[in-house]
Each structure stands twice: as structure tokens, then as C-alpha cells.
Amino acid sequence: AMTAAGTFPTDATDQLVQANVVAAQYDVPAVTIAPARAAANSPGLQTFAPRSQQDMTVTFTNTTGAPANDVTLGISAPDRQWTAAVAGSGKPAFTASAPVAPGASVTATFRITSGPAAFNGDLVGKAAWTSQTTGREESESAIEKGRNVSPVRINEFRVSAGSAANATDSFIELYNAGAGAVDISNWTLTQHATQQARFSDVKIPAGTKLAAHGFYLLALADSGLAAPAHKGDATVYVRSTSGMSAGDAITIDGETRRIASVGTPAGASTTLWQPLPDGPVMTVPAGSTNVPVTSIAGFAPGQKIALGYGATYPAVGSGTEKYEVATVKTVGKPGTQAWLGADAPAGATNIKVTSVADISAGDRIRLDIDSVGHGIETVTVTHVGTPSVRSGLTEDVAAGATSIKVRGMFGRGGFQRVPFASGDKLTVGTPASREVVTVTSIHPSEAGGATIEFTPALAHSHIVREGVVAPGTGLDLAAPLRFSHSANLPFSVRGSGITFAPETGFAHASNEPVQPLGSGITLDSPLANDHPVDAVIRDAKATGAGYQGTPAPNQWFGGPALASSAGSMVLRDARGLVVDSLNYGALVEPWAAEGYQGTSGSGQSGCHVASPGGPAGFGPFAGGAPTTDRSAGRFPDGANTDSNCTDFVLQPAATLPNGSEAGATNIKVSSVSDFEPGQKVMVDTGANMESAVIATVGAAGATTVRGSVEAGATTIPVASAFGFRAGQTITIGEGAKQETATIASVSGRRGGATITVSTPLRSAYETGAPVSGSGITLASALTRRHASGTQVITNLPTPGAPNEYPRR
């Protein structure tokens, strides 16, 4: 009756390094094992250095409903070179002095001494007891994942230095937190973006030692191979061509050539189509000359296509994929995935669908799932009409009503605040109360959505969130349906995909990457050696891509580029054992995460490092810190509690949504999070950067009025609601018309953000009038004007040097 929160299959080298295993609360006692320092929801991983000591606790909770006698707790160590003894007594086990009553717990702390050999695996907490009810001996166990490794950490990383012209100014820094040098020869670092395949590792050269408290800097090169290059190739396909020119001398994994001509770089990867309900995995066999794809963007006849293969299911950290390369002959249509917009009865020759994108007459569509009374069938389209458009009620409506209020949503042609039109037939309600009306007029609301008037009056009452659907004309079929199919069930069209030559030498499966390789760069002479994906390409004249500035890195890597939103990193020693790992931006590789994997409750998503790149917020709330010169790092260097949640910090950062003028001593910012009086801040970048010291920190938020606002109004339409909060005092307008108000509520729904204030406005305001919080006051005036969107940041990344972050 044990359950594991966040456990995943181990790979071939037992590199499952993260699981906080807990007991299910059923009819057997629960056992947990955790670091002695751990609090609730904290690490399920314990890191040791060879021959070091850590304290761990084992807890027994009696959930049987009867007393448990002779409860004994212990920890099973990995091998004889490890020891586990009760702290303070040195005994191998702890025995409770009295029976443990129902609902009660008993805990023992054990001093664990690790062995000399590197290790990834399990520390097993055990409990044994005698049932007072049956008299039988019972036992239960739980595991804590453990590492016994060198004290080298992934210490700091940056995605971008903030230049709009170079989004790949990236580095990853390693740090030796130990008191002695560590031989890191042939160690590997794997990093990749979320939902992307692993094609390569960065391998540290033989003979490399990292001094005690020393740094090893890995930096992204200006380019790298997007697909393997082979001996005799005179054209190579590359991740970036930024800054490259004909005649430039370049090195490709150590081979020096000159560029004869520069074409286009590889495009963004798509995936081999994974349709529902065909899935979860479909396979294109070896010998094929066509693949269905999710997107056709970037592919062109005559150019190369890279086809990924070698994925493992379920994916684990040791899987490495490869590419085979072919020449594109024709580019067809991508696959389409959508749902039925209305019930489709048996015998029907038309189906209502939520999307008709990339569907043509003659296409074959697979419908439904194999279920009792229904079944899978494939139909042929004879005519393509319009899709269903769906919304929902935003408030209850009574029988007899001739109007309803609906939310804005995505509809015909993309995002629409009002997805319906006069004359549309609408179905309102659930299957039990569904009725059809005809739209007579539509009245958009300022906050998004609309009031819709119709005829005839409703025969039933309906509650908030019930569906409102315009079915559209749908798809005509060549033959009547054999089964009935319900609304919301999926359908799929594979599309005509991409045709190429020669035929594939390997099988390819759903979700494997498919990449347009562009036209690449042509060399002055063929290569003398083979080179793998992500091999380093260096062009000394290409300064607009990859890591720039100082210090020079200890080692370049050719790719992949670090993702701004989310990714993962795993550092392995020469034996393949995990030394350190992290997820950033999201729980990308749960098996490689550090810290708890997730708990019940809203917003509980497990431990990951906050991404140092990418804007914060979405839609009307957008306006947080943009991709800027920030890094995620340990502070102080090497700090490690085995938790991605707490070990990494970012420099506080914000933007000036409305800009600021020379002479300003107060700046209005998108966020005040982690800014504190006394901190030094840098405003702007490059030659326009200036620094100041924070005197006081007020409230966030800076935007402008969107549309006219009358005197006496309490609702202000704004360009963005990011940073504003209920209860906050804001300033509206400027000069003689400036006034203050208290926010009652903030709305950031699609279609427009609004701020509602608690008292009517004294003045009227036009589009563009400023609305702001109290912002940050500086100890001295700024000397320059700074444009809207300018960044404000404390500290800067320190590649290859001690980390600098403000205090927590």
C-alpha cells in the first residue's frame, strides 16, 4: 500500500535521482524517510560527498486502528561501506519504548556515513512491528534517493544578456564546492528545452581538473551543426548564420575552412504527427518517403529535412536520439486535430467540427474511440464548410429570457471578443436542456464578451458556464455515419505531410523531431572528418550570436541553444552517475528534479528553478521583466539543500512600462518584487545604462488609459493590468488633472484589462493618460531619458566568478 510521489523508471545506469516516497493512508501504517533538515514537501533526494555524514529521519505513523507493538525503525544502507546508526546511540536500529497508538507516530534520527565510491540509488527506511490484533509481525518501507558524488555543482546559467539582436548570449557555469581538486575528465552536461529530444551532451576533455572553489565556464558558440556532417561534405547545416559572410574563416569541431557562400540556418523543429484518437504513438516504418507532421513551417522543396529517430517510451534521461537527413520533394498539409462541435447521429452525412484548418475535400478523417455502442470509423470529406464557434454563459439566465451574456473567446479567424454574428443559429445549454435560438443583435462589453439578443425566448433556465455554440456548416461526408458520435470527442486528419528522398533507413515515431535544415553554408573544400549534431562552429567575425564578452570560456558547446521558457540540465561524471541536475521554468524532466515533485492543491507543481529568460505575464497582464541580462545561480556559490525551489535565485528585474525622463527621482515599474532600499539598480542597457541607489520601494504597476473615461466613472480600461493589485493606491493622469484612487478590483480578461476604483473619478481622461503605482524612489536623480520597456535590474551575471545576488 505504498505510493511514490514523483517516481519515474530508472535508466540503464540507475540514474533515477529524485523521488520523495510517501505511504498511502489506507489500512497499513505509513513510513516516511527524509533528510533530518527537511520540512514538509521538501527534498526526496539526499546528496553526500564520499565519506561524509548526513542525518536522516524515519517516521512510522500507525493508521491501522489498533496499537502497534515493538515498533522498530532502521535504514538499509546501499552496501557495507556505508553505515547507518541511531544518532546518539550508535545502534543499528531504534525500538519504540511503548506501543504506538492508532493515529500516533514515532520518529528516529539516523546518522548516515557514506562510502568512498560514487553512487546513485536508494536509501531504504524500514519499519517492523507486531500487530496487536493478529499477533503477526508486519513491515513496511519507503525510499529516499541518494547521491554520493563529488561536490561539483551547476552553479549559474544565463539564457540571454538581453540584446534584441542576440537572444543566445548564454553560458553555464560549474563550481567545485569542495576543499580539494576534482578530476572532471569526460564528464558530460546534458541540457535541452522542454518537449525537445536529447541529441547530444557537452563532454569535458580528458585531463581536466577543477580546483577547490574553482569555476569551469561552458559557453554557447555562435553556431553549431544542426544535423550530422560527414567526411566529404561541402555543405553543412547550422543552427545560426548570424554574422557569417562569404570568405570568413571558420572552425567546425576543429577543422578549419572558409565560407564559400552563406544560405539559411535550420528552422524550428516540428514533430512527427501524434493524432488523437490514433495515439498515443504512431510509427512510420523504415523505407518510407513521407511523414505526417504537426507543422510545415520552414520546409521547402529542394532543401534538407532532418528526421529524428531513436526515442524511447516512456522517455528517460539516458535516451539519445539521432537524425537522418533527406531532401524535400514536396510540402503538403500538416495534420489537424480538433473535436466534434455537436452530436453526430448515426446516418448523418454532415458533422459539425471545431476546426476546418488544413482539411480539404477528399481527406479521410478518423472519428471517435472504440466504446460500447459507438466505435471508430473513417469517413471521407466531400465538402468543407465553416467550423463551430463555442462560448459560454457568464451568468445565470431564466426561462423566458431573450438575451444572454457570453464570454469572448477564440472563434472564426482567430481571437474574437464576440465570436458570433447576427443571423447565427445558436445552441444554448447542456444536452438535457439544449435549445436553438437565432441571433438578432450583439452588444460587445468593454471587458470582453457580449450581450446577445435572440428569438425565440428561452424555454428553459440555464446556469453560468453552460455552453453557447454556433454549429457552423461543418463537413459533408461521402457516406452516412455508421455510429453515433458525441460532441467534444476528438477527430484527426493526418494531412499530406512532407515527401522526400531517399527513403528512410529507420522507423520514426510520433513526437520525434522533424526539422527544416535550410540551405546551410557552403565551404571552400569538403570536410575531412565526420562531425555530430551540435558540434561547435566558430566564426571570429560572428559577434551577433552565442556567448559574447568576458571572460573567455573554458569550453564552447555548439548547441542546443538554451530555451528562454523552460529546460533541464543534468551533470554526469565519467561513469555516467548524476552529480547534479535541475529543471528551470517548469518540471521538464521530473526524474532529474531536486526537491519535492508536487503536492495536492492549487499551484503545486514541484520544484524547479525560475527561468532567467523570457517575459513574465500573459495577455493583458503581460509586462513583467523581459528577456534581460539575468542569471539563475546558487547563492552563496555551491549552496545546496537538494532543492531547486530554494537553492537558486535570480536578480530582481522589472521594466519601465511608461519610460522615465531625465531628472526623475521616482520610476514607475512593472514589479517591485525583491527590490529593497539600499540596493543598487541599473536602469537601461548598453551606452544608455545608468545606476542609482534605491531610497524607498512602493507599489508596482504602470500603464495608460485605453479609451475615454468620463468623470464619475469607477472603471478604467487600461492597456495592461500587470503589477496592479486590489487595495493599492494608484495615481491617474498628470498635472492639474492628476488624482489618486484605491483599487477595488483588477480584471485582466482577454479582450481588455480594466481597473475598478472604490470611488468615482474626479476628472475625465483620454487615451494615453498615465495610470501607475507609487513605484521606486531613488536616492539621486536619473541623468538620461529612458524609453518605455526599459529594464531595471540589480546586479549582473558573473560568468566564471563568484555569484552576486541581493540578499534573499
PDB file of N, CA, C and O in Angstrom, residues 589-649:
ATOM      1  N   GLU A 589      11.959  17.610 -16.667  1.00  0.00           N
ATOM      2  CA  GLU A 589      12.389  16.213 -16.506  1.00  0.00           C
ATOM      3  C   GLU A 589      12.175  15.844 -15.043  1.00  0.00           C
ATOM      4  O   GLU A 589      13.077  16.014 -14.220  1.00  0.00           O
ATOM      5  N   PRO A 590      10.991  15.364 -14.666  1.00  0.00           N
ATOM      6  CA  PRO A 590      10.737  15.106 -13.247  1.00  0.00           C
ATOM      7  C   PRO A 590      11.760  14.185 -12.603  1.00  0.00           C
ATOM      8  O   PRO A 590      12.113  14.362 -11.433  1.00  0.00           O
ATOM      9  N   TRP A 591      12.266  13.215 -13.335  1.00  0.00           N
ATOM     10  CA  TRP A 591      13.244  12.284 -12.747  1.00  0.00           C
ATOM     11  C   TRP A 591      14.529  13.010 -12.362  1.00  0.00           C
ATOM     12  O   TRP A 591      15.257  12.572 -11.474  1.00  0.00           O
ATOM     13  N   ALA A 592      14.833  14.128 -13.038  1.00  0.00           N
ATOM     14  CA  ALA A 592      16.084  14.849 -12.790  1.00  0.00           C
ATOM     15  C   ALA A 592      15.890  16.054 -11.887  1.00  0.00           C
ATOM     16  O   ALA A 592      16.814  16.823 -11.688  1.00  0.00           O
ATOM     17  N   ALA A 593      14.697  16.235 -11.342  1.00  0.00           N
ATOM     18  CA  ALA A 593      14.445  17.392 -10.489  1.00  0.00           C
ATOM     19  C   ALA A 593      15.036  17.171  -9.105  1.00  0.00           C
ATOM     20  O   ALA A 593      15.303  16.054  -8.700  1.00  0.00           O
ATOM     21  N   GLU A 594      15.226  18.266  -8.388  1.00  0.00           N
ATOM     22  CA  GLU A 594      15.618  18.186  -6.988  1.00  0.00           C
ATOM     23  C   GLU A 594      14.549  18.894  -6.178  1.00  0.00           C
ATOM     24  O   GLU A 594      14.118  19.984  -6.508  1.00  0.00           O
ATOM     25  N   GLY A 595      14.131  18.255  -5.078  1.00  0.00           N
ATOM     26  CA  GLY A 595      13.062  18.794  -4.271  1.00  0.00           C
ATOM     27  C   GLY A 595      11.783  18.042  -4.530  1.00  0.00           C
ATOM     28  O   GLY A 595      11.713  17.162  -5.379  1.00  0.00           O
ATOM     29  N   TYR A 596      10.740  18.404  -3.812  1.00  0.00           N
ATOM     30  CA  TYR A 596       9.503  17.640  -3.903  1.00  0.00           C
ATOM     31  C   TYR A 596       8.924  17.732  -5.317  1.00  0.00           C
ATOM     32  O   TYR A 596       9.081  18.703  -6.022  1.00  0.00           O
ATOM     33  N   GLN A 597       8.189  16.680  -5.707  1.00  0.00           N
ATOM     34  CA  GLN A 597       7.653  16.613  -7.059  1.00  0.00           C
ATOM     35  C   GLN A 597       6.280  17.244  -7.197  1.00  0.00           C
ATOM     36  O   GLN A 597       5.810  17.459  -8.297  1.00  0.00           O
ATOM     37  N   GLY A 598       5.617  17.517  -6.110  1.00  0.00           N
ATOM     38  CA  GLY A 598       4.298  18.123  -6.185  1.00  0.00           C
ATOM     39  C   GLY A 598       3.425  17.612  -5.063  1.00  0.00           C
ATOM     40  O   GLY A 598       3.604  16.501  -4.579  1.00  0.00           O
ATOM     41  N   THR A 599       2.485  18.432  -4.635  1.00  0.00           N
ATOM     42  CA  THR A 599       1.562  18.030  -3.593  1.00  0.00           C
ATOM     43  C   THR A 599       0.162  18.409  -4.032  1.00  0.00           C
ATOM     44  O   THR A 599      -0.032  19.088  -5.037  1.00  0.00           O
ATOM     45  N   SER A 600      -0.817  17.978  -3.251  1.00  0.00           N
ATOM     46  CA  SER A 600      -2.183  18.338  -3.561  1.00  0.00           C
ATOM     47  C   SER A 600      -2.373  19.841  -3.396  1.00  0.00           C
ATOM     48  O   SER A 600      -1.718  20.467  -2.582  1.00  0.00           O
ATOM     49  N   GLY A 601      -3.287  20.381  -4.182  1.00  0.00           N
ATOM     50  CA  GLY A 601      -3.615  21.793  -4.020  1.00  0.00           C
ATOM     51  C   GLY A 601      -3.299  22.615  -5.246  1.00  0.00           C
ATOM     52  O   GLY A 601      -2.468  22.246  -6.073  1.00  0.00           O
ATOM     53  N   SER A 602      -3.977  23.733  -5.361  1.00  0.00           N
ATOM     54  CA  SER A 602      -3.803  24.620  -6.500  1.00  0.00           C
ATOM     55  C   SER A 602      -2.393  25.176  -6.554  1.00  0.00           C
ATOM     56  O   SER A 602      -1.841  25.616  -5.548  1.00  0.00           O
ATOM     57  N   GLY A 603      -1.801  25.153  -7.744  1.00  0.00           N
ATOM     58  CA  GLY A 603      -0.495  25.765  -7.950  1.00  0.00           C
ATOM     59  C   GLY A 603       0.679  24.935  -7.508  1.00  0.00           C
ATOM     60  O   GLY A 603       1.822  25.384  -7.611  1.00  0.00           O
ATOM     61  N   GLN A 604       0.451  23.718  -7.016  1.00  0.00           N
ATOM     62  CA  GLN A 604       1.554  22.877  -6.570  1.00  0.00           C
ATOM     63  C   GLN A 604       2.101  22.112  -7.773  1.00  0.00           C
ATOM     64  O   GLN A 604       1.445  21.223  -8.304  1.00  0.00           O
ATOM     65  N   SER A 605       3.294  22.461  -8.211  1.00  0.00           N
ATOM     66  CA  SER A 605       3.825  21.867  -9.439  1.00  0.00           C
ATOM     67  C   SER A 605       5.202  21.258  -9.274  1.00  0.00           C
ATOM     68  O   SER A 605       5.813  20.854 -10.239  1.00  0.00           O
ATOM     69  N   GLY A 606       5.709  21.189  -8.064  1.00  0.00           N
ATOM     70  CA  GLY A 606       7.025  20.607  -7.879  1.00  0.00           C
ATOM     71  C   GLY A 606       8.123  21.646  -7.975  1.00  0.00           C
ATOM     72  O   GLY A 606       7.907  22.799  -8.337  1.00  0.00           O
ATOM     73  N   CYS A 607       9.344  21.230  -7.634  1.00  0.00           N
ATOM     74  CA  CYS A 607      10.461  22.162  -7.544  1.00  0.00           C
ATOM     75  C   CYS A 607      11.145  22.382  -8.884  1.00  0.00           C
ATOM     76  O   CYS A 607      11.527  21.422  -9.558  1.00  0.00           O
ATOM     77  N   HIS A 608      11.335  23.637  -9.241  1.00  0.00           N
ATOM     78  CA  HIS A 608      12.173  23.966 -10.390  1.00  0.00           C
ATOM     79  C   HIS A 608      12.751  25.359 -10.189  1.00  0.00           C
ATOM     80  O   HIS A 608      12.239  26.157  -9.410  1.00  0.00           O
ATOM     81  N   VAL A 609      13.838  25.613 -10.884  1.00  0.00           N
ATOM     82  CA  VAL A 609      14.491  26.916 -10.849  1.00  0.00           C
ATOM     83  C   VAL A 609      13.683  27.887 -11.706  1.00  0.00           C
ATOM     84  O   VAL A 609      13.224  27.528 -12.790  1.00  0.00           O
ATOM     85  N   ALA A 610      13.486  29.097 -11.238  1.00  0.00           N
ATOM     86  CA  ALA A 610      12.820  30.109 -12.054  1.00  0.00           C
ATOM     87  C   ALA A 610      13.664  30.392 -13.293  1.00  0.00           C
ATOM     88  O   ALA A 610      14.889  30.493 -13.214  1.00  0.00           O
ATOM     89  N   SER A 611      13.032  30.514 -14.448  1.00  0.00           N
ATOM     90  CA  SER A 611      13.771  30.778 -15.677  1.00  0.00           C
ATOM     91  C   SER A 611      14.329  32.190 -15.671  1.00  0.00           C
ATOM     92  O   SER A 611      13.606  33.155 -15.385  1.00  0.00           O
ATOM     93  N   PRO A 612      15.621  32.371 -16.005  1.00  0.00           N
ATOM     94  CA  PRO A 612      16.192  33.722 -16.058  1.00  0.00           C
ATOM     95  C   PRO A 612      15.923  34.430 -17.379  1.00  0.00           C
ATOM     96  O   PRO A 612      16.416  35.531 -17.606  1.00  0.00           O
ATOM     97  N   GLY A 613      15.167  33.817 -18.271  1.00  0.00           N
ATOM     98  CA  GLY A 613      14.880  34.436 -19.559  1.00  0.00           C
ATOM     99  C   GLY A 613      13.405  34.389 -19.853  1.00  0.00           C
ATOM    100  O   GLY A 613      12.672  33.538 -19.363  1.00  0.00           O
ATOM    101  N   GLY A 614      12.916  35.322 -20.678  1.00  0.00           N
ATOM    102  CA  GLY A 614      11.519  35.314 -21.076  1.00  0.00           C
ATOM    103  C   GLY A 614      10.694  36.287 -20.276  1.00  0.00           C
ATOM    104  O   GLY A 614      10.953  36.555 -19.110  1.00  0.00           O
ATOM    105  N   PRO A 615       9.650  36.854 -20.906  1.00  0.00           N
ATOM    106  CA  PRO A 615       8.812  37.837 -20.225  1.00  0.00           C
ATOM    107  C   PRO A 615       7.884  37.185 -19.234  1.00  0.00           C
ATOM    108  O   PRO A 615       7.539  36.021 -19.344  1.00  0.00           O
ATOM    109  N   ALA A 616       7.477  37.961 -18.238  1.00  0.00           N
ATOM    110  CA  ALA A 616       6.506  37.485 -17.260  1.00  0.00           C
ATOM    111  C   ALA A 616       5.126  37.952 -17.668  1.00  0.00           C
ATOM    112  O   ALA A 616       4.946  38.971 -18.299  1.00  0.00           O
ATOM    113  N   GLY A 617       4.113  37.200 -17.268  1.00  0.00           N
ATOM    114  CA  GLY A 617       2.746  37.601 -17.521  1.00  0.00           C
ATOM    115  C   GLY A 617       2.248  37.142 -18.866  1.00  0.00           C
ATOM    116  O   GLY A 617       2.971  36.606 -19.700  1.00  0.00           O
ATOM    117  N   PHE A 618       0.912  37.306 -19.093  1.00  0.00           N
ATOM    118  CA  PHE A 618       0.280  36.862 -20.331  1.00  0.00           C
ATOM    119  C   PHE A 618      -0.884  37.784 -20.641  1.00  0.00           C
ATOM    120  O   PHE A 618      -1.596  38.229 -19.759  1.00  0.00           O
ATOM    121  N   GLY A 619      -1.074  38.048 -21.926  1.00  0.00           N
ATOM    122  CA  GLY A 619      -2.208  38.836 -22.343  1.00  0.00           C
ATOM    123  C   GLY A 619      -2.201  40.202 -21.699  1.00  0.00           C
ATOM    124  O   GLY A 619      -1.187  40.884 -21.625  1.00  0.00           O
ATOM    125  N   PRO A 620      -3.337  40.647 -21.188  1.00  0.00           N
ATOM    126  CA  PRO A 620      -3.417  41.979 -20.595  1.00  0.00           C
ATOM    127  C   PRO A 620      -2.539  42.152 -19.378  1.00  0.00           C
ATOM    128  O   PRO A 620      -2.214  43.259 -18.987  1.00  0.00           O
ATOM    129  N   PHE A 621      -2.157  41.041 -18.725  1.00  0.00           N
ATOM    130  CA  PHE A 621      -1.295  41.131 -17.557  1.00  0.00           C
ATOM    131  C   PHE A 621       0.176  41.145 -17.945  1.00  0.00           C
ATOM    132  O   PHE A 621       1.046  41.235 -17.097  1.00  0.00           O
ATOM    133  N   ALA A 622       0.493  40.983 -19.225  1.00  0.00           N
ATOM    134  CA  ALA A 622       1.888  40.962 -19.642  1.00  0.00           C
ATOM    135  C   ALA A 622       2.547  42.289 -19.302  1.00  0.00           C
ATOM    136  O   ALA A 622       1.927  43.331 -19.283  1.00  0.00           O
ATOM    137  N   GLY A 623       3.839  42.248 -19.084  1.00  0.00           N
ATOM    138  CA  GLY A 623       4.550  43.473 -18.755  1.00  0.00           C
ATOM    139  C   GLY A 623       5.592  43.249 -17.700  1.00  0.00           C
ATOM    140  O   GLY A 623       6.192  44.190 -17.205  1.00  0.00           O
ATOM    141  N   GLY A 624       5.834  41.993 -17.345  1.00  0.00           N
ATOM    142  CA  GLY A 624       6.884  41.696 -16.385  1.00  0.00           C
ATOM    143  C   GLY A 624       8.246  41.850 -17.017  1.00  0.00           C
ATOM    144  O   GLY A 624       8.396  42.270 -18.154  1.00  0.00           O
ATOM    145  N   ALA A 625       9.273  41.466 -16.266  1.00  0.00           N
ATOM    146  CA  ALA A 625      10.636  41.625 -16.750  1.00  0.00           C
ATOM    147  C   ALA A 625      10.834  40.874 -18.054  1.00  0.00           C
ATOM    148  O   ALA A 625      10.482  39.718 -18.174  1.00  0.00           O
ATOM    149  N   PRO A 626      11.370  41.510 -19.091  1.00  0.00           N
ATOM    150  CA  PRO A 626      11.583  40.829 -20.361  1.00  0.00           C
ATOM    151  C   PRO A 626      12.844  39.982 -20.305  1.00  0.00           C
ATOM    152  O   PRO A 626      13.548  39.957 -19.287  1.00  0.00           O
ATOM    153  N   THR A 627      13.130  39.288 -21.410  1.00  0.00           N
ATOM    154  CA  THR A 627      14.408  38.596 -21.507  1.00  0.00           C
ATOM    155  C   THR A 627      15.503  39.645 -21.338  1.00  0.00           C
ATOM    156  O   THR A 627      15.611  40.580 -22.112  1.00  0.00           O
ATOM    157  N   THR A 628      16.297  39.504 -20.298  1.00  0.00           N
ATOM    158  CA  THR A 628      17.253  40.539 -19.950  1.00  0.00           C
ATOM    159  C   THR A 628      18.504  39.877 -19.411  1.00  0.00           C
ATOM    160  O   THR A 628      18.598  38.647 -19.378  1.00  0.00           O
ATOM    161  N   ASP A 629      19.448  40.668 -18.990  1.00  0.00           N
ATOM    162  CA  ASP A 629      20.722  40.127 -18.532  1.00  0.00           C
ATOM    163  C   ASP A 629      20.584  39.638 -17.097  1.00  0.00           C
ATOM    164  O   ASP A 629      21.066  40.261 -16.152  1.00  0.00           O
ATOM    165  N   ARG A 630      19.884  38.524 -16.948  1.00  0.00           N
ATOM    166  CA  ARG A 630      19.710  37.894 -15.642  1.00  0.00           C
ATOM    167  C   ARG A 630      20.228  36.460 -15.703  1.00  0.00           C
ATOM    168  O   ARG A 630      20.248  35.833 -16.755  1.00  0.00           O
ATOM    169  N   SER A 631      20.613  35.949 -14.567  1.00  0.00           N
ATOM    170  CA  SER A 631      21.055  34.562 -14.464  1.00  0.00           C
ATOM    171  C   SER A 631      20.380  33.916 -13.268  1.00  0.00           C
ATOM    172  O   SER A 631      19.946  34.599 -12.335  1.00  0.00           O
ATOM    173  N   ALA A 632      20.284  32.616 -13.309  1.00  0.00           N
ATOM    174  CA  ALA A 632      19.861  31.842 -12.145  1.00  0.00           C
ATOM    175  C   ALA A 632      21.115  31.230 -11.544  1.00  0.00           C
ATOM    176  O   ALA A 632      21.934  30.652 -12.262  1.00  0.00           O
ATOM    177  N   GLY A 633      21.281  31.380 -10.234  1.00  0.00           N
ATOM    178  CA  GLY A 633      22.507  30.872  -9.638  1.00  0.00           C
ATOM    179  C   GLY A 633      22.341  30.545  -8.168  1.00  0.00           C
ATOM    180  O   GLY A 633      21.384  30.958  -7.509  1.00  0.00           O
ATOM    181  N   ARG A 634      23.285  29.769  -7.669  1.00  0.00           N
ATOM    182  CA  ARG A 634      23.324  29.445  -6.242  1.00  0.00           C
ATOM    183  C   ARG A 634      23.956  30.612  -5.493  1.00  0.00           C
ATOM    184  O   ARG A 634      24.902  31.238  -5.969  1.00  0.00           O
ATOM    185  N   PHE A 635      23.435  30.874  -4.308  1.00  0.00           N
ATOM    186  CA  PHE A 635      23.979  31.976  -3.514  1.00  0.00           C
ATOM    187  C   PHE A 635      23.934  31.597  -2.043  1.00  0.00           C
ATOM    188  O   PHE A 635      22.869  31.315  -1.500  1.00  0.00           O
ATOM    189  N   PRO A 636      25.136  31.534  -1.396  1.00  0.00           N
ATOM    190  CA  PRO A 636      26.466  31.730  -1.996  1.00  0.00           C
ATOM    191  C   PRO A 636      26.827  30.579  -2.926  1.00  0.00           C
ATOM    192  O   PRO A 636      26.103  29.592  -3.009  1.00  0.00           O
ATOM    193  N   ASP A 637      27.964  30.716  -3.597  1.00  0.00           N
ATOM    194  CA  ASP A 637      28.380  29.715  -4.578  1.00  0.00           C
ATOM    195  C   ASP A 637      28.335  28.318  -3.975  1.00  0.00           C
ATOM    196  O   ASP A 637      28.825  28.083  -2.866  1.00  0.00           O
ATOM    197  N   GLY A 638      27.750  27.384  -4.743  1.00  0.00           N
ATOM    198  CA  GLY A 638      27.721  25.991  -4.313  1.00  0.00           C
ATOM    199  C   GLY A 638      26.670  25.659  -3.292  1.00  0.00           C
ATOM    200  O   GLY A 638      26.576  24.502  -2.858  1.00  0.00           O
ATOM    201  N   ALA A 639      25.855  26.627  -2.852  1.00  0.00           N
ATOM    202  CA  ALA A 639      24.821  26.358  -1.849  1.00  0.00           C
ATOM    203  C   ALA A 639      23.945  25.213  -2.324  1.00  0.00           C
ATOM    204  O   ALA A 639      23.481  25.194  -3.463  1.00  0.00           O
ATOM    205  N   ASN A 640      23.703  24.243  -1.434  1.00  0.00           N
ATOM    206  CA  ASN A 640      22.966  23.057  -1.866  1.00  0.00           C
ATOM    207  C   ASN A 640      22.175  22.462  -0.714  1.00  0.00           C
ATOM    208  O   ASN A 640      22.743  21.998   0.267  1.00  0.00           O
ATOM    209  N   THR A 641      20.851  22.510  -0.844  1.00  0.00           N
ATOM    210  CA  THR A 641      19.967  21.830   0.102  1.00  0.00           C
ATOM    211  C   THR A 641      19.159  20.755  -0.605  1.00  0.00           C
ATOM    212  O   THR A 641      18.149  20.289  -0.089  1.00  0.00           O
ATOM    213  N   ASP A 642      19.612  20.378  -1.816  1.00  0.00           N
ATOM    214  CA  ASP A 642      18.915  19.375  -2.625  1.00  0.00           C
ATOM    215  C   ASP A 642      17.511  19.822  -3.001  1.00  0.00           C
ATOM    216  O   ASP A 642      16.603  19.005  -3.117  1.00  0.00           O
ATOM    217  N   SER A 643      17.323  21.097  -3.231  1.00  0.00           N
ATOM    218  CA  SER A 643      16.020  21.607  -3.614  1.00  0.00           C
ATOM    219  C   SER A 643      16.160  22.710  -4.646  1.00  0.00           C
ATOM    220  O   SER A 643      16.710  23.768  -4.354  1.00  0.00           O
ATOM    221  N   ASN A 644      15.654  22.471  -5.860  1.00  0.00           N
ATOM    222  CA  ASN A 644      15.622  23.521  -6.873  1.00  0.00           C
ATOM    223  C   ASN A 644      14.764  24.696  -6.423  1.00  0.00           C
ATOM    224  O   ASN A 644      14.924  25.813  -6.914  1.00  0.00           O
ATOM    225  N   CYS A 645      13.827  24.457  -5.500  1.00  0.00           N
ATOM    226  CA  CYS A 645      12.947  25.525  -5.031  1.00  0.00           C
ATOM    227  C   CYS A 645      13.713  26.614  -4.296  1.00  0.00           C
ATOM    228  O   CYS A 645      13.337  27.789  -4.348  1.00  0.00           O
ATOM    229  N   THR A 646      14.744  26.230  -3.561  1.00  0.00           N
ATOM    230  CA  THR A 646      15.399  27.191  -2.668  1.00  0.00           C
ATOM    231  C   THR A 646      16.860  27.470  -3.001  1.00  0.00           C
ATOM    232  O   THR A 646      17.397  28.488  -2.577  1.00  0.00           O
ATOM    233  N   ASP A 647      17.515  26.597  -3.755  1.00  0.00           N
ATOM    234  CA  ASP A 647      18.954  26.740  -3.954  1.00  0.00           C
ATOM    235  C   ASP A 647      19.330  27.820  -4.962  1.00  0.00           C
ATOM    236  O   ASP A 647      20.444  28.324  -4.944  1.00  0.00           O
ATOM    237  N   PHE A 648      18.420  28.156  -5.883  1.00  0.00           N
ATOM    238  CA  PHE A 648      18.740  29.111  -6.945  1.00  0.00           C
ATOM    239  C   PHE A 648      17.944  30.400  -6.763  1.00  0.00           C
ATOM    240  O   PHE A 648      16.780  30.385  -6.358  1.00  0.00           O
ATOM    241  N   VAL A 649      18.588  31.510  -7.083  1.00  0.00           N
ATOM    242  CA  VAL A 649      17.949  32.819  -7.012  1.00  0.00           C
ATOM    243  C   VAL A 649      18.176  33.556  -8.330  1.00  0.00           C
ATOM    244  O   VAL A 649      19.028  33.179  -9.132  1.00  0.00           O
TER     245      VAL A 649
END
